[in-house]
Amino acid sequence: MKRRRLLVNGIVQGVGFRPFVVQTAMNLGLAGHVCNSSAGVVIEVEGPADRLDRFAGKMQNDSPPLAQVTSFNSDDIPPLGSAAFEILSSENTPGTSTMIPPDAATCSDCLRELRDPTNRRHGYPFTNCTNCGPRWTIIGRIPYDRPHTSMAPFVMCTACQKEYDDLQDRRFHAQPNACPDCGPRVWLKGPLGATAAEGTVLEQAAEAVARHAVVAIRGLGGFHLAVRADAEAAVDLLRHRKKRAAKPLAVMVADLPAARQLAELSAAEAALLQSPVAPIVLVKRRDGAGLAANVAPGHRRLGLMLPSTPLHHLFLDALGQLGINAVVMTSGNVSDEPICMSNDEAQERLANIADAFVLHDREILRRADDSVMQMVGEAPLVMRRSRGLAPVPVSVPVSIDGPATAPILAVGTQLKNTVCILQDGRAFLSPHIGDLGQVESDRFFRESIATLQGLLECAPLTVAHDLHPGYAATIWASEQARLRPELKLVPVQHHHAHLAAVLAEHRHPAAAVGLIMDGTGYGEDGTIWGGEILFGGLEGFARLGHFEGVPLPGAEAAIRAPWRQAVSYLRHAYGSQFFAKNPNEFPFQGDRPVAPVLEILERDLNSPLTSSCGRLFDAVAAMVGPWSEVGYEAQAAIELAALTTAAQVRAVQPFSLAVNELHKRLAQTDTNGPLLLPVATVIKSVREARRAGVMPGVISAMFHRTLIEILALTAGWAAAKNDTAYVVLAGGVFQNEILLGELEQRLRQDGLHPLRPLNLPPGDGAVSLGQAAIAAALSKERQQ
C-alpha cells in the first residue's frame, strides 16, 4: 500500500471538484481525505500503486465541467492505514494561490427543475448546483466555503442540507444551495414604494414592461434595466433617462429558437450564447426582426444574450406569456458609470430611470457587468471581459513571472479600465471597470484593486501605470507612492502595453512586429499616438513607423466632434486655403464653425499632433456620412464600418494614390526616422471618390481595403527588416471585424503569423496585463 499527497490548483473550488475527488476515490476503492485550502485542493489518497496512478490521471484529465486544472503536484508520504475517504474542513493557509471561479449560467438540470411544477424548486429564482450559479460575485474570500460567501446568512433547511451532504447528489457541497424555504427571496418595489407578493413579482415586472415601463432587475453581478425591445417609445424613454442617446442596446431572449427569430446564428455563435459564460454576442441581425429601430441604430449587428440566471429565465417566461419575445436588457447605470450592485445604491442612482425595481436579498459582493463577445473568423473575440470570464487568470510565461517574482499591480488606462495583479506566473485581471474620471468609476477602480489584493492576500510593492500624467489611474499610483515611499512605480507606454498583452497571452517569448491601432495613447514624444508600427518584446520596443501626424483641434473636443477632425485632415491634405476655395463641399461647412477651428489650427492652439488610426476613421466618416458629432466613443468609425461588408471590401480596389505613395516610402526607408504611413493621399482619395458620386458604402469598402493593404505591406516590411514572421494585432480599432478578419487572412497569405488577443479585448481592457508583464520583465532583467 502507498499513500500520496496531491495538491491540485486552478479553478477547483466551487465547481464540484471535491465531490468528484470523493466519488473517484470510492470507485477505485481508495482511502484518504480531501479538503480546500488557500493553496488549492489538498488530497491524501492511499491504496495500491496502480490505482493511485489511475486516480491521479482522472484528477488531471476527467475533472468536472467548470473545473480547470492548471497545476498538479504529487508526493509520496508514509501510509496511515486509512479505512475510508472523507471531506475534511477547509484549511486556512497563508497566501492564496488557487483561482477564484467565475459565475456560471444556469445549467440544463436546474432549468428543468425550475419549470417542473412537481419540483420543490419550481419557479424559485435562486436555483443552482455545483455546475452553475454564482461564484465570483458572492465570494468574500478563499477557501470557497459558504461562511465566506454572501450565502452565509441563509441556513440550509433539512432538505437542502441533505442534498449538500449526499455524495450522489449534484448539490453535494454546492455552497450557494438554497430553496424557497431557506434561501434568498425576491420582491418588487413599484411606484410610491408599493411592493408585490413574492409569488407574483416577476409576473408584475413583466406586466410593467408590457406597459412600456422601465424596470430595474437585480441579477448576478448587478442590476439590469429592462424595457420591451419592440416598442420604440419605450426604448426612447430608456435612452432619455439613461442619457444614452445612440449607443446600441443589448437584447435578451428566452432561448435559442427565439434568438434565431432575430438573428442569423452560426453554430459557433449559438454555442457562445449557450455557454456557461452566457455573454452578449454580437450577431448579424435579420431584416424585419420585429425590433424597434432605435435598439441598435446604424448597426448591422445586434447584441443578443440568453438568460444567465433562473430569475432572468422566469422573467422571460412571464414576458412570453404576454406575447413579448425580446426585451432590452442593458446595464443598470447612468451611461459611463459602473453597474449598480446593492439595493440601496440602485434605488438611489436609478431613481430617475426606473419605474419599478426587482430586488433580492442575496448580497452581491463583486460587481460584474455582462461580458461581450463576437465571432471573428474561426475564433471568438472578447469585446468586454466581465461576468463569466473574470477573474480567470491569464497564464504568462515563466520567463516573465514566476514564484520568485514579487507580485505586481498594474492599474490600466483611462478608458475601458481594468486592473491586474501578476503573481506566481498568473495574471489576475479585474472585471471591466469602465471609463475613469467620474466619482463612481474611480470608486469602483479603487474597490477593484482592494478586492484583488484581498482575495490574493498580497500587497504589491511595484505598480505599473500609463505614461499619461493626467490619467486618473496614473494620479492614483503617484498618490500611493507619496503615501508609501517603498512603492516602485513603473511607467509604461500605452501601445507598448498593447503589444505586450498579446505577447503575454500567447506566451510568445521573442520580440514581434506590432500593428497597434487605436484612438488615443500618450506617446514618448508627448504627441498622441494611435497608428503605430512597433517592433519589440516585453523589455522594450522601437517605433518603426506610424500614420502621418495631424493636429487634433481642441484635443478632447475633436474626439466628440469628428467634423473638427475632418477639417484638420483636409487642411493636412490640401492646405489652409482648401475651405475658402471649396466653401460648400461638405455638409458640416454649412452648420459648423469651420473658420474658428481653422484659426485654432493656424495658431497651433490646443491642437496636439496625432497619428491615430481611430481619428483617421473619424475624419473619413465625417467626410462621407452624417457623423459630424458622436454620442459615444468610436460611433463614427463603427457606423462607417457598418455601411459595408467583408465581401464588399474584397470586391473593391484600394485607393491607388495612397498605396502607391506607401510603395515609394517603403523604397526610401534607409533614411533616418520612422516610416510615415500615408494619410493625406487617403483623404484625397476619399474626397475624389465622393466628388465622383461613389456611394458612402462603397467608399467605406475602399477605405477598409486601403487600410488592409497599407497595414499588410507595412507588416511585411517590418517583419523582413527584423527577421520575424510574427505580427501582433492590437488596439481598439481591431474591434472592427472587417479590418481584423481580412488583415489576418492577408498576413497569413503573405507567409506571416498574426497574433491577436485570445481571452482579452483588443482594446484598453487588456492594457493592464501588458503593463504588468512589462514591469515583471524589467524586474527580471534588473535581477540578472
mmCIF file of C-alpha atoms in Angstrom, residues 402-641:
data_model
loop_
_atom_site.group_PDB
_atom_site.id
_atom_site.type_symbol
_atom_site.label_atom_id
_atom_site.label_comp_id
_atom_site.label_asym_id
_atom_site.label_seq_id
_atom_site.Cartn_x
_atom_site.Cartn_y
_atom_site.Cartn_z
ATOM 1 C CA GLY A 402 7.411 33.095 -11.548
ATOM 2 C CA PRO A 403 7.274 32.159 -7.875
ATOM 3 C CA ALA A 404 10.440 34.164 -7.180
ATOM 4 C CA THR A 405 8.960 37.382 -8.528
ATOM 5 C CA ALA A 406 7.110 39.649 -6.109
ATOM 6 C CA PRO A 407 3.513 40.454 -7.069
ATOM 7 C CA ILE A 408 2.968 43.415 -9.375
ATOM 8 C CA LEU A 409 -0.084 45.665 -9.576
ATOM 9 C CA ALA A 410 -0.938 47.288 -12.915
ATOM 10 C CA VAL A 411 -3.613 49.974 -12.889
ATOM 11 C CA GLY A 412 -4.530 50.189 -16.576
ATOM 12 C CA THR A 413 -5.535 53.238 -18.521
ATOM 13 C CA GLN A 414 -8.248 55.906 -18.575
ATOM 14 C CA LEU A 415 -10.849 54.266 -20.819
ATOM 15 C CA LYS A 416 -12.284 50.765 -20.502
ATOM 16 C CA ASN A 417 -10.147 50.342 -17.424
ATOM 17 C CA THR A 418 -9.208 47.061 -15.800
ATOM 18 C CA VAL A 419 -6.597 46.435 -13.124
ATOM 19 C CA CYS A 420 -4.296 43.434 -12.902
ATOM 20 C CA ILE A 421 -2.202 41.641 -10.311
ATOM 21 C CA LEU A 422 0.569 39.448 -11.668
ATOM 22 C CA GLN A 423 1.612 36.793 -9.176
ATOM 23 C CA ASP A 424 3.236 33.350 -9.428
ATOM 24 C CA GLY A 425 3.026 33.196 -13.198
ATOM 25 C CA ARG A 426 -0.635 34.178 -13.387
ATOM 26 C CA ALA A 427 -2.232 37.500 -14.231
ATOM 27 C CA PHE A 428 -5.490 38.176 -12.413
ATOM 28 C CA LEU A 429 -7.468 40.888 -14.208
ATOM 29 C CA SER A 430 -10.476 42.587 -12.687
ATOM 30 C CA PRO A 431 -13.788 42.583 -14.492
ATOM 31 C CA HIS A 432 -14.413 45.546 -16.785
ATOM 32 C CA ILE A 433 -14.393 48.754 -14.716
ATOM 33 C CA GLY A 434 -15.124 51.312 -17.439
ATOM 34 C CA ASP A 435 -14.022 54.868 -18.090
ATOM 35 C CA LEU A 436 -12.304 56.626 -15.208
ATOM 36 C CA GLY A 437 -12.640 60.279 -14.292
ATOM 37 C CA GLN A 438 -16.038 60.141 -12.573
ATOM 38 C CA VAL A 439 -16.692 59.673 -8.870
ATOM 39 C CA GLU A 440 -18.472 56.311 -9.186
ATOM 40 C CA SER A 441 -15.994 54.871 -11.691
ATOM 41 C CA ASP A 442 -12.997 55.965 -9.655
ATOM 42 C CA ARG A 443 -14.553 54.365 -6.567
ATOM 43 C CA PHE A 444 -15.053 51.097 -8.476
ATOM 44 C CA PHE A 445 -11.411 51.314 -9.610
ATOM 45 C CA ARG A 446 -10.188 51.539 -6.010
ATOM 46 C CA GLU A 447 -12.673 48.851 -4.950
ATOM 47 C CA SER A 448 -11.321 46.502 -7.657
ATOM 48 C CA ILE A 449 -7.734 46.968 -6.508
ATOM 49 C CA ALA A 450 -8.723 46.269 -2.897
ATOM 50 C CA THR A 451 -10.724 43.200 -3.992
ATOM 51 C CA LEU A 452 -7.852 41.593 -5.908
ATOM 52 C CA GLN A 453 -5.318 42.353 -3.196
ATOM 53 C CA GLY A 454 -7.654 40.985 -0.532
ATOM 54 C CA LEU A 455 -8.580 37.791 -2.342
ATOM 55 C CA LEU A 456 -4.989 37.105 -3.391
ATOM 56 C CA GLU A 457 -3.696 38.132 0.035
ATOM 57 C CA CYS A 458 -0.904 40.252 -1.368
ATOM 58 C CA ALA A 459 0.293 43.852 -1.220
ATOM 59 C CA PRO A 460 2.363 44.540 -4.351
ATOM 60 C CA LEU A 461 5.284 46.914 -3.970
ATOM 61 C CA THR A 462 5.568 47.500 -7.733
ATOM 62 C CA VAL A 463 2.837 49.476 -9.507
ATOM 63 C CA ALA A 464 2.794 49.785 -13.303
ATOM 64 C CA HIS A 465 0.848 52.637 -14.884
ATOM 65 C CA ASP A 466 0.351 54.566 -18.120
ATOM 66 C CA LEU A 467 2.765 57.303 -19.185
ATOM 67 C CA HIS A 468 -0.025 59.893 -19.356
ATOM 68 C CA PRO A 469 0.367 62.108 -16.270
ATOM 69 C CA GLY A 470 -3.270 63.207 -16.268
ATOM 70 C CA TYR A 471 -4.944 59.799 -16.257
ATOM 71 C CA ALA A 472 -6.864 59.005 -13.068
ATOM 72 C CA ALA A 473 -5.030 55.690 -12.648
ATOM 73 C CA THR A 474 -1.625 57.392 -13.018
ATOM 74 C CA ILE A 475 -2.607 60.043 -10.471
ATOM 75 C CA TRP A 476 -3.748 57.309 -8.066
ATOM 76 C CA ALA A 477 -0.416 55.485 -8.453
ATOM 77 C CA SER A 478 1.527 58.696 -7.833
ATOM 78 C CA GLU A 479 -0.523 59.449 -4.718
ATOM 79 C CA GLN A 480 0.110 55.947 -3.393
ATOM 80 C CA ALA A 481 3.849 56.361 -3.942
ATOM 81 C CA ARG A 482 3.803 59.586 -1.944
ATOM 82 C CA LEU A 483 1.985 57.856 0.888
ATOM 83 C CA ARG A 484 4.139 54.714 0.699
ATOM 84 C CA PRO A 485 7.727 55.553 -0.276
ATOM 85 C CA GLU A 486 8.573 51.854 -0.548
ATOM 86 C CA LEU A 487 6.407 51.568 -3.689
ATOM 87 C CA LYS A 488 8.208 51.397 -7.028
ATOM 88 C CA LEU A 489 6.356 52.965 -9.955
ATOM 89 C CA VAL A 490 6.906 51.653 -13.482
ATOM 90 C CA PRO A 491 5.559 53.949 -16.240
ATOM 91 C CA VAL A 492 4.612 52.031 -19.399
ATOM 92 C CA GLN A 493 3.896 53.477 -22.837
ATOM 93 C CA HIS A 494 0.313 52.727 -23.868
ATOM 94 C CA HIS A 495 0.965 50.993 -27.191
ATOM 95 C CA HIS A 496 3.888 49.012 -25.842
ATOM 96 C CA ALA A 497 1.418 47.670 -23.255
ATOM 97 C CA HIS A 498 -0.970 46.615 -26.044
ATOM 98 C CA LEU A 499 1.868 44.750 -27.765
ATOM 99 C CA ALA A 500 2.973 43.134 -24.510
ATOM 100 C CA ALA A 501 -0.531 42.000 -23.573
ATOM 101 C CA VAL A 502 -0.876 39.923 -26.737
ATOM 102 C CA LEU A 503 2.658 38.536 -26.420
ATOM 103 C CA ALA A 504 1.938 37.522 -22.820
ATOM 104 C CA GLU A 505 -1.395 35.896 -23.724
ATOM 105 C CA HIS A 506 0.267 33.854 -26.459
ATOM 106 C CA ARG A 507 3.234 33.088 -24.176
ATOM 107 C CA HIS A 508 5.390 34.309 -27.051
ATOM 108 C CA PRO A 509 8.981 34.566 -25.812
ATOM 109 C CA ALA A 510 10.512 36.643 -28.611
ATOM 110 C CA ALA A 511 10.020 40.133 -29.992
ATOM 111 C CA ALA A 512 7.426 40.670 -32.712
ATOM 112 C CA VAL A 513 6.109 43.335 -35.045
ATOM 113 C CA GLY A 514 3.143 45.177 -33.554
ATOM 114 C CA LEU A 515 0.393 46.825 -35.567
ATOM 115 C CA ILE A 516 -1.190 48.792 -32.725
ATOM 116 C CA MET A 517 -4.213 50.708 -33.966
ATOM 117 C CA ASP A 518 -6.428 52.671 -31.596
ATOM 118 C CA GLY A 519 -7.813 56.098 -30.826
ATOM 119 C CA THR A 520 -5.569 57.623 -28.184
ATOM 120 C CA GLY A 521 -2.360 56.828 -26.361
ATOM 121 C CA TYR A 522 0.229 59.139 -24.846
ATOM 122 C CA GLY A 523 3.453 58.854 -26.818
ATOM 123 C CA GLU A 524 7.025 59.062 -25.634
ATOM 124 C CA ASP A 525 7.413 62.294 -27.616
ATOM 125 C CA GLY A 526 4.386 63.914 -25.949
ATOM 126 C CA THR A 527 2.128 63.553 -29.001
ATOM 127 C CA ILE A 528 -0.972 61.360 -29.287
ATOM 128 C CA TRP A 529 -0.079 58.012 -30.786
ATOM 129 C CA GLY A 530 -2.585 55.560 -32.206
ATOM 130 C CA GLY A 531 -1.488 54.223 -35.592
ATOM 131 C CA GLU A 532 1.763 52.518 -34.617
ATOM 132 C CA ILE A 533 4.159 50.091 -36.245
ATOM 133 C CA LEU A 534 6.289 48.761 -33.401
ATOM 134 C CA PHE A 535 8.889 46.071 -33.043
ATOM 135 C CA GLY A 536 9.717 44.751 -29.625
ATOM 136 C CA GLY A 537 9.104 42.464 -26.713
ATOM 137 C CA LEU A 538 8.397 42.988 -23.060
ATOM 138 C CA GLU A 539 11.694 44.652 -22.211
ATOM 139 C CA GLY A 540 11.408 47.409 -24.809
ATOM 140 C CA PHE A 541 10.288 48.458 -28.273
ATOM 141 C CA ALA A 542 11.197 50.558 -31.288
ATOM 142 C CA ARG A 543 8.754 52.758 -33.178
ATOM 143 C CA LEU A 544 9.338 51.706 -36.779
ATOM 144 C CA GLY A 545 6.511 53.716 -38.288
ATOM 145 C CA HIS A 546 3.193 55.448 -37.798
ATOM 146 C CA PHE A 547 0.498 57.316 -39.683
ATOM 147 C CA GLU A 548 1.319 60.893 -40.607
ATOM 148 C CA GLY A 549 0.790 63.234 -37.672
ATOM 149 C CA VAL A 550 -2.223 65.536 -37.967
ATOM 150 C CA PRO A 551 -3.234 68.239 -35.455
ATOM 151 C CA LEU A 552 -6.276 67.482 -33.309
ATOM 152 C CA PRO A 553 -8.060 70.856 -32.959
ATOM 153 C CA GLY A 554 -9.422 71.253 -29.453
ATOM 154 C CA ALA A 555 -7.874 67.940 -28.372
ATOM 155 C CA GLU A 556 -10.632 66.041 -26.471
ATOM 156 C CA ALA A 557 -13.318 68.244 -28.068
ATOM 157 C CA ALA A 558 -12.338 66.946 -31.509
ATOM 158 C CA ILE A 559 -12.857 63.338 -30.433
ATOM 159 C CA ARG A 560 -16.527 64.110 -29.729
ATOM 160 C CA ALA A 561 -16.850 66.105 -32.976
ATOM 161 C CA PRO A 562 -15.467 64.240 -35.999
ATOM 162 C CA TRP A 563 -16.193 67.266 -38.211
ATOM 163 C CA ARG A 564 -13.303 69.028 -36.453
ATOM 164 C CA GLN A 565 -11.056 66.128 -37.398
ATOM 165 C CA ALA A 566 -12.267 66.262 -40.997
ATOM 166 C CA VAL A 567 -11.342 69.963 -41.114
ATOM 167 C CA SER A 568 -7.846 69.239 -39.838
ATOM 168 C CA TYR A 569 -7.272 66.213 -42.065
ATOM 169 C CA LEU A 570 -8.465 68.103 -45.165
ATOM 170 C CA ARG A 571 -6.179 71.005 -44.241
ATOM 171 C CA HIS A 572 -3.341 68.480 -43.829
ATOM 172 C CA ALA A 573 -4.047 67.083 -47.304
ATOM 173 C CA TYR A 574 -4.753 70.284 -49.247
ATOM 174 C CA GLY A 575 -3.500 73.230 -47.220
ATOM 175 C CA SER A 576 -5.161 76.072 -45.321
ATOM 176 C CA GLN A 577 -6.945 77.566 -48.350
ATOM 177 C CA PHE A 578 -8.968 74.463 -49.133
ATOM 178 C CA PHE A 579 -12.152 75.612 -47.402
ATOM 179 C CA ALA A 580 -12.032 79.104 -48.907
ATOM 180 C CA LYS A 581 -11.740 77.580 -52.376
ATOM 181 C CA ASN A 582 -14.397 74.915 -51.720
ATOM 182 C CA PRO A 583 -16.930 76.619 -49.414
ATOM 183 C CA ASN A 584 -19.859 74.198 -49.698
ATOM 184 C CA GLU A 585 -18.349 70.815 -50.438
ATOM 185 C CA PHE A 586 -19.152 69.090 -47.145
ATOM 186 C CA PRO A 587 -22.374 69.368 -45.107
ATOM 187 C CA PHE A 588 -20.533 70.395 -41.950
ATOM 188 C CA GLN A 589 -19.269 73.539 -43.714
ATOM 189 C CA GLY A 590 -22.784 74.934 -43.583
ATOM 190 C CA ASP A 591 -23.701 74.285 -39.946
ATOM 191 C CA ARG A 592 -20.401 74.082 -38.042
ATOM 192 C CA PRO A 593 -17.930 76.868 -37.110
ATOM 193 C CA VAL A 594 -15.171 75.853 -39.508
ATOM 194 C CA ALA A 595 -13.382 79.220 -39.504
ATOM 195 C CA PRO A 596 -12.624 79.258 -35.732
ATOM 196 C CA VAL A 597 -11.278 75.707 -35.955
ATOM 197 C CA LEU A 598 -9.000 76.728 -38.829
ATOM 198 C CA GLU A 599 -7.783 79.638 -36.731
ATOM 199 C CA ILE A 600 -7.026 77.266 -33.830
ATOM 200 C CA LEU A 601 -5.026 75.120 -36.218
ATOM 201 C CA GLU A 602 -3.165 78.065 -37.777
ATOM 202 C CA ARG A 603 -2.195 79.384 -34.344
ATOM 203 C CA ASP A 604 -1.398 75.892 -33.045
ATOM 204 C CA LEU A 605 -3.652 76.328 -30.021
ATOM 205 C CA ASN A 606 -4.570 73.176 -28.079
ATOM 206 C CA SER A 607 -4.035 71.066 -31.191
ATOM 207 C CA PRO A 608 -1.717 68.178 -30.337
ATOM 208 C CA LEU A 609 -0.411 66.036 -33.169
ATOM 209 C CA THR A 610 -1.958 62.605 -33.502
ATOM 210 C CA SER A 611 -1.007 59.555 -35.539
ATOM 211 C CA SER A 612 -4.228 57.815 -34.525
ATOM 212 C CA CYS A 613 -5.894 55.311 -36.834
ATOM 213 C CA GLY A 614 -9.120 55.871 -34.906
ATOM 214 C CA ARG A 615 -9.032 59.587 -35.695
ATOM 215 C CA LEU A 616 -8.440 58.807 -39.376
ATOM 216 C CA PHE A 617 -11.620 56.700 -39.295
ATOM 217 C CA ASP A 618 -13.487 59.614 -37.704
ATOM 218 C CA ALA A 619 -12.278 62.107 -40.324
ATOM 219 C CA VAL A 620 -13.302 59.837 -43.210
ATOM 220 C CA ALA A 621 -16.696 59.195 -41.593
ATOM 221 C CA ALA A 622 -17.349 62.928 -41.234
ATOM 222 C CA MET A 623 -16.461 63.414 -44.904
ATOM 223 C CA VAL A 624 -18.798 60.737 -46.278
ATOM 224 C CA GLY A 625 -21.665 60.468 -43.797
ATOM 225 C CA PRO A 626 -23.779 62.183 -41.157
ATOM 226 C CA TRP A 627 -21.279 61.808 -38.306
ATOM 227 C CA SER A 628 -20.381 65.420 -37.553
ATOM 228 C CA GLU A 629 -20.948 64.705 -33.860
ATOM 229 C CA VAL A 630 -20.923 61.395 -31.970
ATOM 230 C CA GLY A 631 -22.890 60.188 -28.974
ATOM 231 C CA TYR A 632 -20.404 57.542 -27.793
ATOM 232 C CA GLU A 633 -16.800 56.534 -28.287
ATOM 233 C CA ALA A 634 -15.961 55.360 -31.828
ATOM 234 C CA GLN A 635 -19.560 55.773 -33.048
ATOM 235 C CA ALA A 636 -18.484 57.289 -36.368
ATOM 236 C CA ALA A 637 -15.942 54.555 -37.045
ATOM 237 C CA ILE A 638 -18.324 51.761 -36.044
ATOM 238 C CA GLU A 639 -21.182 53.033 -38.190
ATOM 239 C CA LEU A 640 -18.876 53.757 -41.127
ATOM 240 C CA ALA A 641 -17.803 50.098 -40.998
#
